[in-house]
CSV table of C-alpha atoms in Angstrom, one decimal:
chain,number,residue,atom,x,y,z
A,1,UNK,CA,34.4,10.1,29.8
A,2,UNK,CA,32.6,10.9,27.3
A,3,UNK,CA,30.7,8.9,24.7
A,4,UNK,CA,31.9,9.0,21.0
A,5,UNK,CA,30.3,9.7,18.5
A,6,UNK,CA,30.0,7.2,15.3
A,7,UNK,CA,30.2,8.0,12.0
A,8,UNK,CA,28.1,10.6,10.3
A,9,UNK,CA,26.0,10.3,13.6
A,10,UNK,CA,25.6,13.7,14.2
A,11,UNK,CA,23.2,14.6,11.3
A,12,UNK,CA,21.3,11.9,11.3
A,13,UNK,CA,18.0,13.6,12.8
A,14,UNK,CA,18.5,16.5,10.0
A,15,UNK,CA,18.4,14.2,7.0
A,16,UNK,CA,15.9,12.0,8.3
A,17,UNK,CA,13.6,14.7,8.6
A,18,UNK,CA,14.4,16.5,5.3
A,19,UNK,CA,14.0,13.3,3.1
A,20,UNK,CA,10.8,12.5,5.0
A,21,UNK,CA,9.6,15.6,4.0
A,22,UNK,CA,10.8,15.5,0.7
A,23,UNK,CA,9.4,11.9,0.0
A,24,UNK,CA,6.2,12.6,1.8
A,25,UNK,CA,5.3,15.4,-0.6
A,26,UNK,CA,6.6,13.2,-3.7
A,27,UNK,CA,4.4,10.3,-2.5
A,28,UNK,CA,1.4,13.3,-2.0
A,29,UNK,CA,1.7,13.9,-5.8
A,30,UNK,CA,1.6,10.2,-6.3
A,31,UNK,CA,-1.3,9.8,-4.8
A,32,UNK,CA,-3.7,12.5,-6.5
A,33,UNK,CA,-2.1,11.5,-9.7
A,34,UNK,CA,-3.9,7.7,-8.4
A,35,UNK,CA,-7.0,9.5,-7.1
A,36,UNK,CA,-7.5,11.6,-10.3
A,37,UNK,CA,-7.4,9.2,-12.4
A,38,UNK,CA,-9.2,6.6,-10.7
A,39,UNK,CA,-11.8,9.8,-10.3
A,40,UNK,CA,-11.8,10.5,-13.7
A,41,UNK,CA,-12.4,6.4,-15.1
A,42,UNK,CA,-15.3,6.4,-12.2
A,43,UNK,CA,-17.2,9.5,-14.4
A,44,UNK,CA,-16.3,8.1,-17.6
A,45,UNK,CA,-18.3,4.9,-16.5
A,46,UNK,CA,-20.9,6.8,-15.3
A,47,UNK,CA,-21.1,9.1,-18.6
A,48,UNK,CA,-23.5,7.2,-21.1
A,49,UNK,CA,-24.9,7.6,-24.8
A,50,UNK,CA,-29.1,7.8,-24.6
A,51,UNK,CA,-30.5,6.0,-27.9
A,52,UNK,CA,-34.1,6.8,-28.5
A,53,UNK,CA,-36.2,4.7,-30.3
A,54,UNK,CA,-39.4,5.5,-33.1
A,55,UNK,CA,-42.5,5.8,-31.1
A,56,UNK,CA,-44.2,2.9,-33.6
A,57,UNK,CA,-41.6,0.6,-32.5
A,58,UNK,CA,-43.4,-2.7,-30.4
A,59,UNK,CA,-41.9,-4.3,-27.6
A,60,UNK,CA,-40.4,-6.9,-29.8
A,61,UNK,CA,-38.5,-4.3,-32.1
A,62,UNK,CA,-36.9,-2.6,-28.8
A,63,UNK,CA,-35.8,-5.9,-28.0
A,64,UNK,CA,-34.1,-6.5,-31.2
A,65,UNK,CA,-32.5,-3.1,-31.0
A,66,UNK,CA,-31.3,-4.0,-27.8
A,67,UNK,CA,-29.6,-7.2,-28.8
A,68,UNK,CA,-27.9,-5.6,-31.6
A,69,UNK,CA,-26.8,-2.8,-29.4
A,70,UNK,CA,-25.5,-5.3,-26.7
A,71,UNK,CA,-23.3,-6.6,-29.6
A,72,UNK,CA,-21.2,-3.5,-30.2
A,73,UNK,CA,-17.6,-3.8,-29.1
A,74,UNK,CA,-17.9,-0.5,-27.7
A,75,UNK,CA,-20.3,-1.4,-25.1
A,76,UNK,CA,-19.3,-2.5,-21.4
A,77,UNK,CA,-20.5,-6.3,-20.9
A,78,UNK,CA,-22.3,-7.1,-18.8
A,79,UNK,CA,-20.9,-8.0,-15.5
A,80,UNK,CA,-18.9,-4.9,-15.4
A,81,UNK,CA,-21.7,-2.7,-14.9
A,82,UNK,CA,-25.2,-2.2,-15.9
A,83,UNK,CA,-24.2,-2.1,-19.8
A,84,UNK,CA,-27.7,-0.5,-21.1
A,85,UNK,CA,-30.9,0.6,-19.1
A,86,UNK,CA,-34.2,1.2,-20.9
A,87,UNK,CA,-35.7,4.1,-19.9
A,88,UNK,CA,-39.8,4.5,-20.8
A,89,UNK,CA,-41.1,7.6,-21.6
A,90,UNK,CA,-43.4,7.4,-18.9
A,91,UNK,CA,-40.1,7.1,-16.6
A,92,UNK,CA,-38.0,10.5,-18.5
A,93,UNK,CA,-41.2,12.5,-17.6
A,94,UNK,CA,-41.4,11.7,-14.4
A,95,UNK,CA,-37.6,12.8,-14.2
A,96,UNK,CA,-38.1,15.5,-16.4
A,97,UNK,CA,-40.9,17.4,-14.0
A,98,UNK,CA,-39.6,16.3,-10.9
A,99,UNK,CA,-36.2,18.2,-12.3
A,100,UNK,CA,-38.2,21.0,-13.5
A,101,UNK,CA,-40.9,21.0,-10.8
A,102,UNK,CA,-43.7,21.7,-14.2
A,103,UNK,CA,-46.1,19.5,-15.7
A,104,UNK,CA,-45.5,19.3,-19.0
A,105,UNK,CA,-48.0,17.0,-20.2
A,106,UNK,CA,-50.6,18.8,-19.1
A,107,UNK,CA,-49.7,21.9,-20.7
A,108,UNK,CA,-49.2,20.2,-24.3
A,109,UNK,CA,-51.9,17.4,-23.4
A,110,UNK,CA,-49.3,14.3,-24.2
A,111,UNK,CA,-46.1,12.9,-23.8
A,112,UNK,CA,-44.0,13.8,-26.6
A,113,UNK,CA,-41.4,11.8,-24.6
A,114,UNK,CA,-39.9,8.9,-26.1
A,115,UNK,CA,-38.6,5.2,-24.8
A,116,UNK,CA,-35.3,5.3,-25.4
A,117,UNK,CA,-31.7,2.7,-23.8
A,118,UNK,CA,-28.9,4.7,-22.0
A,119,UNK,CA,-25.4,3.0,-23.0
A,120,UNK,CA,-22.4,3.2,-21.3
A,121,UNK,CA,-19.6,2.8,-23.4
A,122,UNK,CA,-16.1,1.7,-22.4
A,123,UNK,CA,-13.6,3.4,-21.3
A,124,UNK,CA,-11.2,3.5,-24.2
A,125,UNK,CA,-13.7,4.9,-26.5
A,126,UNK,CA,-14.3,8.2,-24.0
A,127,UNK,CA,-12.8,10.5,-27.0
A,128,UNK,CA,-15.0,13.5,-28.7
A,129,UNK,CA,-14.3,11.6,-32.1
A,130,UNK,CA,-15.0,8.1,-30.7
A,131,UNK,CA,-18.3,9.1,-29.3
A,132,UNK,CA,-19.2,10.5,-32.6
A,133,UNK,CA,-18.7,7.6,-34.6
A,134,UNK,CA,-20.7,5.4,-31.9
A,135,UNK,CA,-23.4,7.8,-32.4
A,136,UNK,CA,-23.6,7.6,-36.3
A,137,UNK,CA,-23.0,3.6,-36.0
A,138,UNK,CA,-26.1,3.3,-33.6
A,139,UNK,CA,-28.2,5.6,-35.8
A,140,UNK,CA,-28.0,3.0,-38.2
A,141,UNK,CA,-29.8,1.0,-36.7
A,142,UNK,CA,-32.9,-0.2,-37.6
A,143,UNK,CA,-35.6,1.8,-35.2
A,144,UNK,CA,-33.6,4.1,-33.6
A,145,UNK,CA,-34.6,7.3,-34.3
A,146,UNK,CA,-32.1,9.2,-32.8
A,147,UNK,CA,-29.0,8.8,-30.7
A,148,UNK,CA,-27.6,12.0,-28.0
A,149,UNK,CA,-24.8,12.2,-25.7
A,150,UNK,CA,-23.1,15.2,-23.7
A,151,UNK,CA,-20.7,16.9,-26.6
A,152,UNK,CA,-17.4,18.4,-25.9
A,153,UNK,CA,-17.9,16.6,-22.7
A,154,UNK,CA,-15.1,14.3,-23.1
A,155,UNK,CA,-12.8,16.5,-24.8
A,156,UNK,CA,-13.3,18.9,-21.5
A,157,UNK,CA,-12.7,16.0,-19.5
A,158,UNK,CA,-9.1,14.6,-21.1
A,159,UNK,CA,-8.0,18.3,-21.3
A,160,UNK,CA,-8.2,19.2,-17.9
A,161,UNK,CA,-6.9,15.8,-16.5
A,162,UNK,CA,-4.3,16.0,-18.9
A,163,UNK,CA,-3.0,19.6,-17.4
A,164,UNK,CA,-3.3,17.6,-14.0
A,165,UNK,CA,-1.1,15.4,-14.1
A,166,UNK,CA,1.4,17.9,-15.9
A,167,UNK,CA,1.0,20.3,-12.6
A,168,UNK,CA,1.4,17.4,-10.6
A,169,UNK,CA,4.4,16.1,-12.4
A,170,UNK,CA,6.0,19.1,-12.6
A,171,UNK,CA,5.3,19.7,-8.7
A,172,UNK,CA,7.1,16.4,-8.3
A,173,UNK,CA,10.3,17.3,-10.2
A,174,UNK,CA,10.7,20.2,-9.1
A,175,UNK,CA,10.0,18.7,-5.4
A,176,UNK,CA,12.7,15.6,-6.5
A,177,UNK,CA,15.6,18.7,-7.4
A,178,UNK,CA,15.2,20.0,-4.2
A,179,UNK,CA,15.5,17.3,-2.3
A,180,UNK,CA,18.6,16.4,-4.2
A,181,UNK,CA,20.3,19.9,-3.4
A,182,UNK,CA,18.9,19.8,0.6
A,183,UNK,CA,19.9,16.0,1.2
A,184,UNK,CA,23.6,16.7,-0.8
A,185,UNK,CA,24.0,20.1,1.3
A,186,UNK,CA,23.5,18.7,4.5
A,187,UNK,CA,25.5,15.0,4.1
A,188,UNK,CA,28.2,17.1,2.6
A,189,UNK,CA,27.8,18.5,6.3
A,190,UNK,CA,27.9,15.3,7.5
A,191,UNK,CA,30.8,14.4,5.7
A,192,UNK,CA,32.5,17.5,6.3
A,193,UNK,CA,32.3,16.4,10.3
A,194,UNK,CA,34.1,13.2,9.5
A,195,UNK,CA,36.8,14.1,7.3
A,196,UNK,CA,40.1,14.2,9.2
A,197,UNK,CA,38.7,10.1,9.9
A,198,UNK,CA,38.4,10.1,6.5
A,199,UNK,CA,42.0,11.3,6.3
A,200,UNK,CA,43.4,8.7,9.0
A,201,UNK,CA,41.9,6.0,7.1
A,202,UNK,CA,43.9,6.8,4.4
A,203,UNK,CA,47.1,6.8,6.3
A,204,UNK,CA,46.5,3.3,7.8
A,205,UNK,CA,46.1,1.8,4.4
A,206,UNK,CA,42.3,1.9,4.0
A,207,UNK,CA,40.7,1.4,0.5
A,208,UNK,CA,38.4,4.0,-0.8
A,209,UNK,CA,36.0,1.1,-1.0
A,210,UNK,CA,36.6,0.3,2.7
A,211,UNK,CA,36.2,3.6,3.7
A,212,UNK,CA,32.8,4.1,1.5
A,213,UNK,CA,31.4,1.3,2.6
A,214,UNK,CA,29.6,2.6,6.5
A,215,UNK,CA,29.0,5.9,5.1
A,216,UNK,CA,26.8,4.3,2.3
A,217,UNK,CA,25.7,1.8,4.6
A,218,UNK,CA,24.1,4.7,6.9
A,219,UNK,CA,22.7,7.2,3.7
A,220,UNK,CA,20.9,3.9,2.4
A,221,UNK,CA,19.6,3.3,5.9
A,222,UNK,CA,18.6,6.9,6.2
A,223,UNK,CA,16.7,6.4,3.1
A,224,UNK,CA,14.9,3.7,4.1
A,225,UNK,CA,14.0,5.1,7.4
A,226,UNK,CA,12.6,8.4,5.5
A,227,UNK,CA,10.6,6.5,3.3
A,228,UNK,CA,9.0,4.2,6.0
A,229,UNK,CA,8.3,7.6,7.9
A,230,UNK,CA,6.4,9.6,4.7
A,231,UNK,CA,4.7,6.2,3.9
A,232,UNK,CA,3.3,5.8,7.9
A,233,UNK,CA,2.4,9.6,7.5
A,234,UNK,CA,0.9,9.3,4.0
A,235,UNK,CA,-1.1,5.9,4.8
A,236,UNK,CA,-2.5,8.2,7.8
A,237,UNK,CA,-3.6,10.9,5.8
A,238,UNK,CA,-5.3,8.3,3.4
A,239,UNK,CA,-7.1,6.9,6.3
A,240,UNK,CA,-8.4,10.1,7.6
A,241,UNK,CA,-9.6,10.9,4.1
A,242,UNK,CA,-11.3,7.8,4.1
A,243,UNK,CA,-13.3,8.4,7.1
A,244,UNK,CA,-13.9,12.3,6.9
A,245,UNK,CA,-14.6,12.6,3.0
A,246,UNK,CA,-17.7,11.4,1.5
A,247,UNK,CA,-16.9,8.9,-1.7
A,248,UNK,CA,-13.1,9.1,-0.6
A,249,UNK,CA,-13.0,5.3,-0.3
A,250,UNK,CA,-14.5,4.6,-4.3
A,251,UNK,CA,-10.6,6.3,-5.2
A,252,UNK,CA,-8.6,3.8,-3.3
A,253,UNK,CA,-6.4,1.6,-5.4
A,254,UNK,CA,-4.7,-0.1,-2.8
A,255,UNK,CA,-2.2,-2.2,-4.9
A,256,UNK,CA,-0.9,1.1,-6.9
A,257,UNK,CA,-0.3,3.1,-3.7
A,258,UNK,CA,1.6,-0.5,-2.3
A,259,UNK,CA,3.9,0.0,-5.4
A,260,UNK,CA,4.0,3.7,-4.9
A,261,UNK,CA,5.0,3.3,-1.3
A,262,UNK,CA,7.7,0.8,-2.1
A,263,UNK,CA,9.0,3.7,-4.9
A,264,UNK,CA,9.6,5.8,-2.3
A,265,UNK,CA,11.6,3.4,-0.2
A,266,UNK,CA,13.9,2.9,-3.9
A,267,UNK,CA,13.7,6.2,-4.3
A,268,UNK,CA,15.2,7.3,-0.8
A,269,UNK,CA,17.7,4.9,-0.6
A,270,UNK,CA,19.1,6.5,-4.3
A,271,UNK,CA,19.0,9.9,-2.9
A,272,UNK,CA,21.0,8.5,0.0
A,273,UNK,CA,23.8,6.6,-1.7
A,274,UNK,CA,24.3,8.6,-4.3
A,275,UNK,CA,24.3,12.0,-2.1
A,276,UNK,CA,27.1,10.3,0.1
A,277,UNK,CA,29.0,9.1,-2.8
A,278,UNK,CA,29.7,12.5,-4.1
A,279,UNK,CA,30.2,13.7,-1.4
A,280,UNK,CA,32.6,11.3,-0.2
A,281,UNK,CA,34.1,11.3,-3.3
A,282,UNK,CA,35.4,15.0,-2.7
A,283,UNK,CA,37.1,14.6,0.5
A,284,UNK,CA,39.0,11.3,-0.8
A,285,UNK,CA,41.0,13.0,-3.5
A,286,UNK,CA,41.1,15.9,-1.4
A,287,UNK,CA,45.2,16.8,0.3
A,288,UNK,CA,46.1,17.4,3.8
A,289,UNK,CA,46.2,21.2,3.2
A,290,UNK,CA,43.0,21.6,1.8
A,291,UNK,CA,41.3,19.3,4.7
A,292,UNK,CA,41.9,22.8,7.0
């Protein structure tokens, strides 16, 4: 005799698959969304504003300036990172010809190099109009003869992560629609296959609650299955990263993907009730005739 088959059993493989898919590619997004902007804070910390100081100035008027400067609110404290490094201008030669390969100094016979602090400046001030007014603030500072940082850099920066995370997002919605159509087509399948049940239900005095209640029991299961799946796939894929891509570790934020993974386990048990209530929903009002 042979075995029978329960409820919406059939296509269980088929939607599994499809919403792992769906929900691995959604979590994908998610993920370089994460990465980029971790990526992005990581070169904004590493960007920093060079003040150069009067070549009269003695040891003990560098020191003031670099109090004062330690003072600014826009400043990282210490602990963070290393907030300001002095640089000598015996040091920026040194860079400069071993960046060049050419000896300056002994083509114009002296340094004309000067000591100068490199600032790093938070994070919430990495705007082309921020920067600017940090660099007229410290100018007015008592010794400082000048103060540089890389313009339009910022501006550059903010633009292009901004038209990343719109291509992302959109990649995402677009990728959420068509999961919604695929999972609906292919429970409405399911459905379909269990309709005339459906039907003798009905005639034994079922409720439409009673009758809901295992078919929405088995999409939310389905979604939670998916979403366990993409996560396992995408928590591999992170780990290979990891190991195979130089500075791939510095991007992990391991307590935003948690609360990413744990979207996507929301997220597929919503595309599974809601799919199978519709659908169920049709074949409940639906008469006799129009079962066949």
């Amino acid at each position: 005799m042979a075995k029978k088959k329960k409820i919406g059993s059939y296509p269980n493989t088929m939607i599994i698959i499809s919403l792992t898919a769906a929900l691995f590619l959604i979590g994908f997004c998610a993920m370089l969304v994460i990465q980029s902007k971790k990526l992005v804070s990581i070169i904004r910390e590493n960007i920093d504003v060079s003040v150069f100081v009067d070549k009269s100035l003695s040891e003990a008027g560098r020191d003031s300036i670099l109090m004062e400067v330690r003072q600014k609110p826009y400043v990282q404290p210490l602990g963070d990172s290393t907030d300001i490094t002095f640089v000598s201008k015996e040091q920026a030669a040194k860079d400069f010809m071993e960046g060049t390969k050419e000896d300056f100094t002994a083509f114009l016979g002296e340094n004309p190099l000067r000591d100068s602090y490199r600032v790093k400046v938070k994070e919430d001030y990495f705007e082309e109009s921020r920067l600017k007014a940090i660099q007229q603030d410290l100018e007015k500072i008592n010794g400082v003869y000048e103060v540089v940082y890389q313009e339009n850099l910022a501006d550059a920066i903010n633009k292009n992560i901004t038209k990343l995370y719109i291509v992302l997002a959109s990649f995402a919605l677009v990728m959420l629609i068509i999961i919604v159509l695929l999972i609906n087509n292919t429970i409405k399948l399911a459905i379909y296959s269990q309709r005339f049940l459906i039907r003798s239900m009905q005639l034994v005095g079922a409720t439409n609650g009673f009758i809901q209640r295992p078919f929405l029991m088995r999409g939310a299961t389905q979604g939670v299955v998916s979403a366990l799946l993409a996560s396992f796939f995408l928590i591999i894929l992170e780990q290979i990263a990891v190991r195979n891509v130089e500075g791939m570790a510095q991007l992990q934020e391991y307590e935003k993907l948690a609360v990413v993974l744990v979207m996507l386990v929301l997220l597929g048990i919503l595309i599974g009730m809601v799919s199978t209530t519709q659908s169920l929903h049709r074949y409940l009002k639906m008469s006799l005739d129009d079962l066949y």
